[in-house]
JSON list of C-alpha atoms in Angstrom, two decimals:
[
{"chain": "X", "resi": 43, "resn": "UNK", "atom": "CA", "xyz": [67.15, 30.05, 25.91]},
{"chain": "X", "resi": 44, "resn": "UNK", "atom": "CA", "xyz": [66.59, 26.94, 28.03]},
{"chain": "X", "resi": 45, "resn": "UNK", "atom": "CA", "xyz": [65.44, 24.16, 25.78]},
{"chain": "X", "resi": 46, "resn": "UNK", "atom": "CA", "xyz": [65.37, 20.51, 24.84]},
{"chain": "X", "resi": 47, "resn": "UNK", "atom": "CA", "xyz": [66.17, 19.98, 21.17]},
{"chain": "X", "resi": 48, "resn": "UNK", "atom": "CA", "xyz": [65.20, 16.90, 19.24]},
{"chain": "X", "resi": 49, "resn": "UNK", "atom": "CA", "xyz": [66.26, 15.99, 15.73]},
{"chain": "X", "resi": 50, "resn": "UNK", "atom": "CA", "xyz": [64.85, 15.17, 13.31]},
{"chain": "X", "resi": 51, "resn": "UNK", "atom": "CA", "xyz": [61.35, 16.53, 13.79]},
{"chain": "X", "resi": 52, "resn": "UNK", "atom": "CA", "xyz": [59.93, 14.25, 11.13]},
{"chain": "X", "resi": 53, "resn": "UNK", "atom": "CA", "xyz": [61.26, 11.05, 9.61]},
{"chain": "X", "resi": 54, "resn": "UNK", "atom": "CA", "xyz": [59.83, 8.51, 7.23]},
{"chain": "X", "resi": 55, "resn": "UNK", "atom": "CA", "xyz": [61.91, 5.40, 6.83]},
{"chain": "X", "resi": 56, "resn": "UNK", "atom": "CA", "xyz": [61.67, 1.70, 6.10]},
{"chain": "X", "resi": 57, "resn": "UNK", "atom": "CA", "xyz": [61.62, -1.39, 8.23]},
{"chain": "X", "resi": 58, "resn": "UNK", "atom": "CA", "xyz": [65.03, -2.53, 9.39]},
{"chain": "X", "resi": 59, "resn": "UNK", "atom": "CA", "xyz": [67.00, 0.62, 8.60]},
{"chain": "X", "resi": 60, "resn": "UNK", "atom": "CA", "xyz": [68.77, 1.75, 11.75]},
{"chain": "X", "resi": 61, "resn": "UNK", "atom": "CA", "xyz": [68.00, 5.25, 12.90]},
{"chain": "X", "resi": 62, "resn": "UNK", "atom": "CA", "xyz": [68.93, 7.58, 15.72]},
{"chain": "X", "resi": 63, "resn": "UNK", "atom": "CA", "xyz": [66.88, 10.42, 17.15]},
{"chain": "X", "resi": 64, "resn": "UNK", "atom": "CA", "xyz": [69.06, 12.92, 18.94]},
{"chain": "X", "resi": 65, "resn": "UNK", "atom": "CA", "xyz": [68.13, 14.84, 22.06]},
{"chain": "X", "resi": 66, "resn": "UNK", "atom": "CA", "xyz": [70.12, 17.63, 23.63]},
{"chain": "X", "resi": 67, "resn": "UNK", "atom": "CA", "xyz": [69.40, 19.92, 26.57]},
{"chain": "X", "resi": 68, "resn": "UNK", "atom": "CA", "xyz": [71.20, 23.07, 27.67]},
{"chain": "X", "resi": 69, "resn": "UNK", "atom": "CA", "xyz": [69.95, 23.27, 31.25]},
{"chain": "X", "resi": 70, "resn": "UNK", "atom": "CA", "xyz": [72.54, 21.00, 32.89]},
{"chain": "X", "resi": 71, "resn": "UNK", "atom": "CA", "xyz": [69.78, 18.59, 33.89]},
{"chain": "X", "resi": 72, "resn": "UNK", "atom": "CA", "xyz": [70.76, 15.23, 35.31]},
{"chain": "X", "resi": 73, "resn": "UNK", "atom": "CA", "xyz": [67.54, 13.43, 34.40]},
{"chain": "X", "resi": 74, "resn": "UNK", "atom": "CA", "xyz": [66.59, 12.71, 30.80]},
{"chain": "X", "resi": 75, "resn": "UNK", "atom": "CA", "xyz": [63.89, 10.51, 29.40]},
{"chain": "X", "resi": 76, "resn": "UNK", "atom": "CA", "xyz": [62.25, 9.31, 26.21]},
{"chain": "X", "resi": 77, "resn": "UNK", "atom": "CA", "xyz": [58.52, 8.82, 25.70]},
{"chain": "X", "resi": 78, "resn": "UNK", "atom": "CA", "xyz": [56.34, 7.70, 22.89]},
{"chain": "X", "resi": 79, "resn": "UNK", "atom": "CA", "xyz": [52.83, 9.04, 22.40]},
{"chain": "X", "resi": 80, "resn": "UNK", "atom": "CA", "xyz": [50.19, 6.95, 20.70]},
{"chain": "X", "resi": 81, "resn": "UNK", "atom": "CA", "xyz": [46.47, 7.69, 20.29]},
{"chain": "X", "resi": 82, "resn": "UNK", "atom": "CA", "xyz": [44.50, 6.46, 23.25]},
{"chain": "X", "resi": 83, "resn": "UNK", "atom": "CA", "xyz": [47.61, 5.41, 25.16]},
{"chain": "X", "resi": 84, "resn": "UNK", "atom": "CA", "xyz": [48.97, 8.73, 26.35]},
{"chain": "X", "resi": 85, "resn": "UNK", "atom": "CA", "xyz": [52.69, 9.01, 26.86]},
{"chain": "X", "resi": 86, "resn": "UNK", "atom": "CA", "xyz": [54.65, 5.92, 27.76]},
{"chain": "X", "resi": 87, "resn": "UNK", "atom": "CA", "xyz": [58.17, 6.04, 29.05]},
{"chain": "X", "resi": 88, "resn": "UNK", "atom": "CA", "xyz": [60.74, 4.15, 26.99]},
{"chain": "X", "resi": 89, "resn": "UNK", "atom": "CA", "xyz": [64.01, 4.77, 28.83]},
{"chain": "X", "resi": 90, "resn": "UNK", "atom": "CA", "xyz": [65.30, 7.22, 31.35]},
{"chain": "X", "resi": 91, "resn": "UNK", "atom": "CA", "xyz": [68.68, 8.29, 32.63]},
{"chain": "X", "resi": 92, "resn": "UNK", "atom": "CA", "xyz": [69.58, 9.64, 36.04]},
{"chain": "X", "resi": 93, "resn": "UNK", "atom": "CA", "xyz": [72.99, 10.86, 34.93]},
{"chain": "X", "resi": 94, "resn": "UNK", "atom": "CA", "xyz": [75.93, 10.10, 32.66]},
{"chain": "X", "resi": 95, "resn": "UNK", "atom": "CA", "xyz": [76.31, 6.35, 32.08]},
{"chain": "X", "resi": 96, "resn": "UNK", "atom": "CA", "xyz": [73.21, 5.63, 34.19]},
{"chain": "X", "resi": 97, "resn": "UNK", "atom": "CA", "xyz": [70.18, 4.45, 32.22]},
{"chain": "X", "resi": 98, "resn": "UNK", "atom": "CA", "xyz": [67.18, 2.30, 33.00]},
{"chain": "X", "resi": 99, "resn": "UNK", "atom": "CA", "xyz": [64.14, 0.87, 31.27]},
{"chain": "X", "resi": 100, "resn": "UNK", "atom": "CA", "xyz": [60.78, 2.52, 31.32]},
{"chain": "X", "resi": 101, "resn": "UNK", "atom": "CA", "xyz": [57.54, 0.75, 30.54]},
{"chain": "X", "resi": 102, "resn": "UNK", "atom": "CA", "xyz": [58.09, 0.09, 26.81]},
{"chain": "X", "resi": 103, "resn": "UNK", "atom": "CA", "xyz": [61.83, -0.40, 26.17]},
{"chain": "X", "resi": 104, "resn": "UNK", "atom": "CA", "xyz": [61.61, -3.25, 23.65]},
{"chain": "X", "resi": 105, "resn": "UNK", "atom": "CA", "xyz": [63.15, -2.39, 20.31]},
{"chain": "X", "resi": 106, "resn": "UNK", "atom": "CA", "xyz": [64.97, 0.71, 21.59]},
{"chain": "X", "resi": 107, "resn": "UNK", "atom": "CA", "xyz": [68.43, 1.53, 22.87]},
{"chain": "X", "resi": 108, "resn": "UNK", "atom": "CA", "xyz": [69.80, 4.63, 24.54]},
{"chain": "X", "resi": 109, "resn": "UNK", "atom": "CA", "xyz": [73.14, 5.91, 25.68]},
{"chain": "X", "resi": 110, "resn": "UNK", "atom": "CA", "xyz": [74.22, 8.73, 27.96]},
{"chain": "X", "resi": 111, "resn": "UNK", "atom": "CA", "xyz": [77.87, 9.48, 27.33]},
{"chain": "X", "resi": 112, "resn": "UNK", "atom": "CA", "xyz": [77.49, 13.20, 27.97]},
{"chain": "X", "resi": 113, "resn": "UNK", "atom": "CA", "xyz": [75.20, 14.98, 30.36]},
{"chain": "X", "resi": 114, "resn": "UNK", "atom": "CA", "xyz": [73.53, 17.09, 27.69]},
{"chain": "X", "resi": 115, "resn": "UNK", "atom": "CA", "xyz": [72.80, 14.33, 25.14]},
{"chain": "X", "resi": 116, "resn": "UNK", "atom": "CA", "xyz": [70.50, 11.33, 25.25]},
{"chain": "X", "resi": 117, "resn": "UNK", "atom": "CA", "xyz": [70.04, 9.74, 21.83]},
{"chain": "X", "resi": 118, "resn": "UNK", "atom": "CA", "xyz": [67.33, 7.17, 21.11]},
{"chain": "X", "resi": 119, "resn": "UNK", "atom": "CA", "xyz": [68.43, 4.37, 18.82]},
{"chain": "X", "resi": 120, "resn": "UNK", "atom": "CA", "xyz": [66.19, 2.06, 16.83]},
{"chain": "X", "resi": 121, "resn": "UNK", "atom": "CA", "xyz": [68.50, -0.70, 15.62]},
{"chain": "X", "resi": 122, "resn": "UNK", "atom": "CA", "xyz": [65.91, -2.41, 13.43]},
{"chain": "X", "resi": 123, "resn": "UNK", "atom": "CA", "xyz": [62.78, -0.29, 13.27]},
{"chain": "X", "resi": 124, "resn": "UNK", "atom": "CA", "xyz": [59.43, -1.92, 12.69]},
{"chain": "X", "resi": 125, "resn": "UNK", "atom": "CA", "xyz": [56.03, -0.43, 11.75]},
{"chain": "X", "resi": 126, "resn": "UNK", "atom": "CA", "xyz": [54.77, -0.75, 15.34]},
{"chain": "X", "resi": 127, "resn": "UNK", "atom": "CA", "xyz": [57.36, 1.85, 16.31]},
{"chain": "X", "resi": 128, "resn": "UNK", "atom": "CA", "xyz": [55.59, 4.46, 14.21]},
{"chain": "X", "resi": 129, "resn": "UNK", "atom": "CA", "xyz": [54.77, 7.08, 16.79]},
{"chain": "X", "resi": 130, "resn": "UNK", "atom": "CA", "xyz": [55.36, 10.56, 18.14]},
{"chain": "X", "resi": 131, "resn": "UNK", "atom": "CA", "xyz": [58.44, 10.64, 20.35]},
{"chain": "X", "resi": 132, "resn": "UNK", "atom": "CA", "xyz": [59.30, 13.13, 23.05]},
{"chain": "X", "resi": 133, "resn": "UNK", "atom": "CA", "xyz": [62.52, 13.69, 24.90]},
{"chain": "X", "resi": 134, "resn": "UNK", "atom": "CA", "xyz": [62.42, 15.37, 28.29]},
{"chain": "X", "resi": 135, "resn": "UNK", "atom": "CA", "xyz": [64.84, 16.53, 30.94]},
{"chain": "X", "resi": 136, "resn": "UNK", "atom": "CA", "xyz": [64.67, 17.73, 34.52]},
{"chain": "X", "resi": 137, "resn": "UNK", "atom": "CA", "xyz": [66.71, 18.32, 37.62]},
{"chain": "X", "resi": 138, "resn": "UNK", "atom": "CA", "xyz": [66.95, 15.39, 39.98]},
{"chain": "X", "resi": 139, "resn": "UNK", "atom": "CA", "xyz": [66.98, 17.20, 43.28]},
{"chain": "X", "resi": 140, "resn": "UNK", "atom": "CA", "xyz": [63.82, 16.62, 45.28]},
{"chain": "X", "resi": 141, "resn": "UNK", "atom": "CA", "xyz": [62.52, 14.15, 42.69]},
{"chain": "X", "resi": 142, "resn": "UNK", "atom": "CA", "xyz": [59.62, 16.45, 42.03]},
{"chain": "X", "resi": 143, "resn": "UNK", "atom": "CA", "xyz": [61.06, 18.62, 39.37]},
{"chain": "X", "resi": 144, "resn": "UNK", "atom": "CA", "xyz": [58.83, 19.08, 36.32]},
{"chain": "X", "resi": 145, "resn": "UNK", "atom": "CA", "xyz": [60.14, 17.87, 33.04]},
{"chain": "X", "resi": 146, "resn": "UNK", "atom": "CA", "xyz": [60.97, 20.11, 30.13]},
{"chain": "X", "resi": 147, "resn": "UNK", "atom": "CA", "xyz": [59.95, 18.52, 26.85]},
{"chain": "X", "resi": 148, "resn": "UNK", "atom": "CA", "xyz": [61.31, 18.78, 23.36]},
{"chain": "X", "resi": 149, "resn": "UNK", "atom": "CA", "xyz": [58.98, 19.57, 20.47]},
{"chain": "X", "resi": 150, "resn": "UNK", "atom": "CA", "xyz": [58.61, 15.94, 19.46]},
{"chain": "X", "resi": 151, "resn": "UNK", "atom": "CA", "xyz": [59.77, 13.71, 16.61]},
{"chain": "X", "resi": 152, "resn": "UNK", "atom": "CA", "xyz": [57.22, 12.07, 14.39]},
{"chain": "X", "resi": 153, "resn": "UNK", "atom": "CA", "xyz": [58.53, 8.75, 13.09]},
{"chain": "X", "resi": 154, "resn": "UNK", "atom": "CA", "xyz": [56.87, 6.73, 10.36]},
{"chain": "X", "resi": 155, "resn": "UNK", "atom": "CA", "xyz": [58.24, 3.25, 9.73]},
{"chain": "X", "resi": 156, "resn": "UNK", "atom": "CA", "xyz": [57.00, 1.74, 6.48]},
{"chain": "N", "resi": 212, "resn": "UNK", "atom": "CA", "xyz": [53.49, -0.92, 39.67]},
{"chain": "N", "resi": 213, "resn": "UNK", "atom": "CA", "xyz": [52.11, 2.56, 39.46]},
{"chain": "N", "resi": 214, "resn": "UNK", "atom": "CA", "xyz": [49.12, 3.59, 37.40]},
{"chain": "N", "resi": 215, "resn": "UNK", "atom": "CA", "xyz": [47.31, 6.76, 36.40]},
{"chain": "N", "resi": 216, "resn": "UNK", "atom": "CA", "xyz": [43.73, 6.73, 35.18]},
{"chain": "N", "resi": 217, "resn": "UNK", "atom": "CA", "xyz": [42.06, 9.57, 33.34]},
{"chain": "N", "resi": 218, "resn": "UNK", "atom": "CA", "xyz": [38.65, 8.12, 32.67]},
{"chain": "N", "resi": 219, "resn": "UNK", "atom": "CA", "xyz": [37.37, 11.08, 30.67]},
{"chain": "N", "resi": 220, "resn": "UNK", "atom": "CA", "xyz": [38.60, 10.66, 27.13]},
{"chain": "N", "resi": 221, "resn": "UNK", "atom": "CA", "xyz": [36.96, 13.76, 25.70]},
{"chain": "N", "resi": 222, "resn": "UNK", "atom": "CA", "xyz": [35.00, 16.62, 27.21]},
{"chain": "N", "resi": 223, "resn": "UNK", "atom": "CA", "xyz": [33.21, 19.44, 25.42]},
{"chain": "N", "resi": 224, "resn": "UNK", "atom": "CA", "xyz": [32.06, 22.56, 27.21]},
{"chain": "N", "resi": 225, "resn": "UNK", "atom": "CA", "xyz": [30.74, 25.91, 26.14]},
{"chain": "N", "resi": 226, "resn": "UNK", "atom": "CA", "xyz": [32.98, 28.86, 26.78]},
{"chain": "N", "resi": 227, "resn": "UNK", "atom": "CA", "xyz": [32.72, 30.29, 30.31]},
{"chain": "N", "resi": 228, "resn": "UNK", "atom": "CA", "xyz": [31.56, 27.01, 31.79]},
{"chain": "N", "resi": 229, "resn": "UNK", "atom": "CA", "xyz": [33.58, 25.40, 34.56]},
{"chain": "N", "resi": 230, "resn": "UNK", "atom": "CA", "xyz": [35.08, 21.99, 33.88]},
{"chain": "N", "resi": 231, "resn": "UNK", "atom": "CA", "xyz": [36.83, 19.41, 36.04]},
{"chain": "N", "resi": 232, "resn": "UNK", "atom": "CA", "xyz": [39.30, 16.88, 34.70]},
{"chain": "N", "resi": 233, "resn": "UNK", "atom": "CA", "xyz": [39.66, 13.77, 36.80]},
{"chain": "N", "resi": 234, "resn": "UNK", "atom": "CA", "xyz": [42.87, 11.94, 37.66]},
{"chain": "N", "resi": 235, "resn": "UNK", "atom": "CA", "xyz": [43.05, 8.84, 39.81]},
{"chain": "N", "resi": 236, "resn": "UNK", "atom": "CA", "xyz": [46.37, 7.21, 40.61]},
{"chain": "N", "resi": 237, "resn": "UNK", "atom": "CA", "xyz": [47.73, 4.04, 42.15]},
{"chain": "N", "resi": 238, "resn": "UNK", "atom": "CA", "xyz": [51.10, 3.65, 43.80]},
{"chain": "N", "resi": 239, "resn": "UNK", "atom": "CA", "xyz": [52.65, 1.72, 46.65]},
{"chain": "N", "resi": 240, "resn": "UNK", "atom": "CA", "xyz": [55.09, 4.49, 47.41]},
{"chain": "N", "resi": 241, "resn": "UNK", "atom": "CA", "xyz": [54.46, 6.66, 50.43]},
{"chain": "N", "resi": 242, "resn": "UNK", "atom": "CA", "xyz": [56.33, 9.50, 48.79]},
{"chain": "N", "resi": 243, "resn": "UNK", "atom": "CA", "xyz": [55.37, 10.39, 45.26]},
{"chain": "N", "resi": 244, "resn": "UNK", "atom": "CA", "xyz": [54.81, 13.33, 42.97]},
{"chain": "N", "resi": 245, "resn": "UNK", "atom": "CA", "xyz": [51.91, 14.27, 40.75]},
{"chain": "N", "resi": 246, "resn": "UNK", "atom": "CA", "xyz": [51.93, 16.53, 37.72]},
{"chain": "N", "resi": 247, "resn": "UNK", "atom": "CA", "xyz": [49.57, 18.01, 35.19]},
{"chain": "N", "resi": 248, "resn": "UNK", "atom": "CA", "xyz": [50.70, 18.85, 31.66]},
{"chain": "N", "resi": 249, "resn": "UNK", "atom": "CA", "xyz": [48.85, 20.56, 28.83]},
{"chain": "N", "resi": 250, "resn": "UNK", "atom": "CA", "xyz": [49.27, 19.65, 25.17]},
{"chain": "N", "resi": 251, "resn": "UNK", "atom": "CA", "xyz": [47.66, 22.27, 22.92]},
{"chain": "N", "resi": 252, "resn": "UNK", "atom": "CA", "xyz": [46.88, 21.52, 19.26]},
{"chain": "N", "resi": 253, "resn": "UNK", "atom": "CA", "xyz": [50.37, 22.70, 18.32]},
{"chain": "N", "resi": 254, "resn": "UNK", "atom": "CA", "xyz": [51.70, 19.60, 20.06]},
{"chain": "N", "resi": 255, "resn": "UNK", "atom": "CA", "xyz": [54.15, 20.80, 22.68]},
{"chain": "N", "resi": 256, "resn": "UNK", "atom": "CA", "xyz": [53.87, 19.64, 26.29]},
{"chain": "N", "resi": 257, "resn": "UNK", "atom": "CA", "xyz": [53.51, 22.39, 28.85]},
{"chain": "N", "resi": 258, "resn": "UNK", "atom": "CA", "xyz": [53.98, 21.89, 32.57]},
{"chain": "N", "resi": 259, "resn": "UNK", "atom": "CA", "xyz": [51.10, 23.18, 34.70]},
{"chain": "N", "resi": 260, "resn": "UNK", "atom": "CA", "xyz": [51.58, 22.02, 38.28]},
{"chain": "N", "resi": 261, "resn": "UNK", "atom": "CA", "xyz": [53.31, 19.52, 40.55]},
{"chain": "N", "resi": 262, "resn": "UNK", "atom": "CA", "xyz": [52.23, 18.19, 43.93]},
{"chain": "N", "resi": 263, "resn": "UNK", "atom": "CA", "xyz": [54.10, 16.17, 46.56]},
{"chain": "N", "resi": 264, "resn": "UNK", "atom": "CA", "xyz": [52.32, 13.37, 48.36]},
{"chain": "N", "resi": 265, "resn": "UNK", "atom": "CA", "xyz": [52.96, 14.99, 51.73]},
{"chain": "N", "resi": 266, "resn": "UNK", "atom": "CA", "xyz": [51.35, 18.27, 50.74]},
{"chain": "N", "resi": 267, "resn": "UNK", "atom": "CA", "xyz": [47.59, 17.99, 50.35]},
{"chain": "N", "resi": 268, "resn": "UNK", "atom": "CA", "xyz": [46.97, 21.68, 50.20]},
{"chain": "N", "resi": 269, "resn": "UNK", "atom": "CA", "xyz": [44.89, 22.60, 47.21]},
{"chain": "N", "resi": 270, "resn": "UNK", "atom": "CA", "xyz": [46.22, 25.18, 44.81]},
{"chain": "N", "resi": 271, "resn": "UNK", "atom": "CA", "xyz": [44.72, 27.92, 42.73]},
{"chain": "N", "resi": 272, "resn": "UNK", "atom": "CA", "xyz": [46.42, 29.73, 39.90]},
{"chain": "N", "resi": 273, "resn": "UNK", "atom": "CA", "xyz": [44.18, 32.17, 38.14]},
{"chain": "N", "resi": 274, "resn": "UNK", "atom": "CA", "xyz": [41.36, 30.20, 36.54]},
{"chain": "N", "resi": 275, "resn": "UNK", "atom": "CA", "xyz": [43.07, 26.91, 37.31]},
{"chain": "N", "resi": 276, "resn": "UNK", "atom": "CA", "xyz": [42.71, 24.98, 40.55]},
{"chain": "N", "resi": 277, "resn": "UNK", "atom": "CA", "xyz": [43.79, 21.56, 41.70]},
{"chain": "N", "resi": 278, "resn": "UNK", "atom": "CA", "xyz": [42.24, 19.32, 44.31]},
{"chain": "N", "resi": 279, "resn": "UNK", "atom": "CA", "xyz": [44.54, 16.68, 45.76]},
{"chain": "N", "resi": 280, "resn": "UNK", "atom": "CA", "xyz": [42.93, 14.02, 47.98]},
{"chain": "N", "resi": 281, "resn": "UNK", "atom": "CA", "xyz": [45.10, 11.18, 49.20]},
{"chain": "N", "resi": 282, "resn": "UNK", "atom": "CA", "xyz": [42.09, 9.42, 50.73]},
{"chain": "N", "resi": 283, "resn": "UNK", "atom": "CA", "xyz": [40.64, 8.85, 47.27]},
{"chain": "N", "resi": 284, "resn": "UNK", "atom": "CA", "xyz": [43.97, 8.86, 45.38]},
{"chain": "N", "resi": 285, "resn": "UNK", "atom": "CA", "xyz": [42.77, 11.66, 43.18]},
{"chain": "N", "resi": 286, "resn": "UNK", "atom": "CA", "xyz": [44.34, 14.81, 41.80]},
{"chain": "N", "resi": 287, "resn": "UNK", "atom": "CA", "xyz": [41.62, 16.64, 39.92]},
{"chain": "N", "resi": 288, "resn": "UNK", "atom": "CA", "xyz": [42.03, 19.77, 37.84]},
{"chain": "N", "resi": 289, "resn": "UNK", "atom": "CA", "xyz": [39.34, 22.42, 37.49]},
{"chain": "N", "resi": 290, "resn": "UNK", "atom": "CA", "xyz": [39.23, 25.22, 34.94]},
{"chain": "N", "resi": 291, "resn": "UNK", "atom": "CA", "xyz": [36.89, 28.02, 35.90]},
{"chain": "N", "resi": 292, "resn": "UNK", "atom": "CA", "xyz": [35.22, 30.11, 33.22]},
{"chain": "N", "resi": 293, "resn": "UNK", "atom": "CA", "xyz": [36.78, 28.11, 30.42]},
{"chain": "N", "resi": 294, "resn": "UNK", "atom": "CA", "xyz": [38.12, 29.82, 27.32]},
{"chain": "N", "resi": 295, "resn": "UNK", "atom": "CA", "xyz": [38.75, 28.62, 23.79]},
{"chain": "N", "resi": 296, "resn": "UNK", "atom": "CA", "xyz": [42.50, 28.76, 24.46]},
{"chain": "N", "resi": 297, "resn": "UNK", "atom": "CA", "xyz": [42.01, 26.05, 27.08]},
{"chain": "N", "resi": 298, "resn": "UNK", "atom": "CA", "xyz": [41.22, 23.57, 24.30]},
{"chain": "N", "resi": 299, "resn": "UNK", "atom": "CA", "xyz": [43.96, 20.96, 24.56]},
{"chain": "N", "resi": 300, "resn": "UNK", "atom": "CA", "xyz": [44.78, 17.49, 25.76]},
{"chain": "N", "resi": 301, "resn": "UNK", "atom": "CA", "xyz": [45.58, 17.41, 29.47]},
{"chain": "N", "resi": 302, "resn": "UNK", "atom": "CA", "xyz": [47.78, 14.75, 31.00]},
{"chain": "N", "resi": 303, "resn": "UNK", "atom": "CA", "xyz": [48.12, 13.74, 34.61]},
{"chain": "N", "resi": 304, "resn": "UNK", "atom": "CA", "xyz": [51.43, 12.07, 35.56]},
{"chain": "N", "resi": 305, "resn": "UNK", "atom": "CA", "xyz": [52.89, 10.28, 38.56]},
{"chain": "N", "resi": 306, "resn": "UNK", "atom": "CA", "xyz": [56.52, 9.86, 39.62]},
{"chain": "N", "resi": 307, "resn": "UNK", "atom": "CA", "xyz": [57.19, 7.46, 42.45]},
{"chain": "N", "resi": 308, "resn": "UNK", "atom": "CA", "xyz": [59.44, 8.61, 45.24]},
{"chain": "N", "resi": 309, "resn": "UNK", "atom": "CA", "xyz": [61.79, 5.67, 45.09]},
{"chain": "N", "resi": 310, "resn": "UNK", "atom": "CA", "xyz": [62.03, 5.43, 41.37]},
{"chain": "N", "resi": 311, "resn": "UNK", "atom": "CA", "xyz": [62.58, 7.68, 38.48]},
{"chain": "N", "resi": 312, "resn": "UNK", "atom": "CA", "xyz": [59.89, 6.11, 36.34]},
{"chain": "N", "resi": 313, "resn": "UNK", "atom": "CA", "xyz": [57.15, 8.46, 35.25]},
{"chain": "N", "resi": 314, "resn": "UNK", "atom": "CA", "xyz": [53.68, 7.18, 34.41]},
{"chain": "N", "resi": 315, "resn": "UNK", "atom": "CA", "xyz": [51.24, 9.28, 32.43]},
{"chain": "N", "resi": 316, "resn": "UNK", "atom": "CA", "xyz": [47.52, 8.90, 32.13]},
{"chain": "N", "resi": 317, "resn": "UNK", "atom": "CA", "xyz": [45.98, 8.50, 28.72]},
{"chain": "N", "resi": 318, "resn": "UNK", "atom": "CA", "xyz": [44.93, 12.14, 28.64]},
{"chain": "N", "resi": 319, "resn": "UNK", "atom": "CA", "xyz": [41.66, 14.06, 28.47]},
{"chain": "N", "resi": 320, "resn": "UNK", "atom": "CA", "xyz": [40.90, 16.05, 25.37]},
{"chain": "N", "resi": 321, "resn": "UNK", "atom": "CA", "xyz": [39.08, 19.24, 26.27]},
{"chain": "N", "resi": 322, "resn": "UNK", "atom": "CA", "xyz": [37.21, 21.17, 23.64]},
{"chain": "N", "resi": 323, "resn": "UNK", "atom": "CA", "xyz": [35.89, 24.59, 24.57]},
{"chain": "N", "resi": 324, "resn": "UNK", "atom": "CA", "xyz": [33.22, 25.74, 22.17]},
{"chain": "N", "resi": 325, "resn": "UNK", "atom": "CA", "xyz": [32.80, 29.48, 21.64]}
]
């Protein structure tokens, strides 16, 4: 089954404790992206990646890191999480060809930073 | 910078009524792509439609229709004869042709009352 898998689905942690949210897709998509969803703000793009070793900032990259060492994986790293990073996070992937491919989204990861 | 505005935060309709969700966008790109996604109460993001900037033909899919007007920079979404299952948050999104950044609107929450 074609899917984007995020782990964990839920996480409660404390300020300053490094964490990683994993994202994996099995569709051989070149493009992958991370978003955060906050009430009243919609989805905002954090980082995106066009392909292996190619990443770029979205609109809200501060406090986050990403890496793309393999095509299927695109982990989101919070080196020193803070309460303002409490949010619902989505990973997405798509084909690059034509630039108009719709994104396939994971089920979301709800992070609470205390 | 690109921008997507969904001015309607919440809409309530009675079942079987028609409803239109507005989406207004801003971009300097001559080539760009527009999308609508649905987020039901269960939380997943579901792709509904994509439109290229060079294709202004309107589209109908069952009870759903989309009206794309470049002259007013709008990409509105109409649900005909709404049903309770249409209750969800709907997001409009824009991807510029020269970039891989994706910008979402803040979403419109639609409640269909039986």
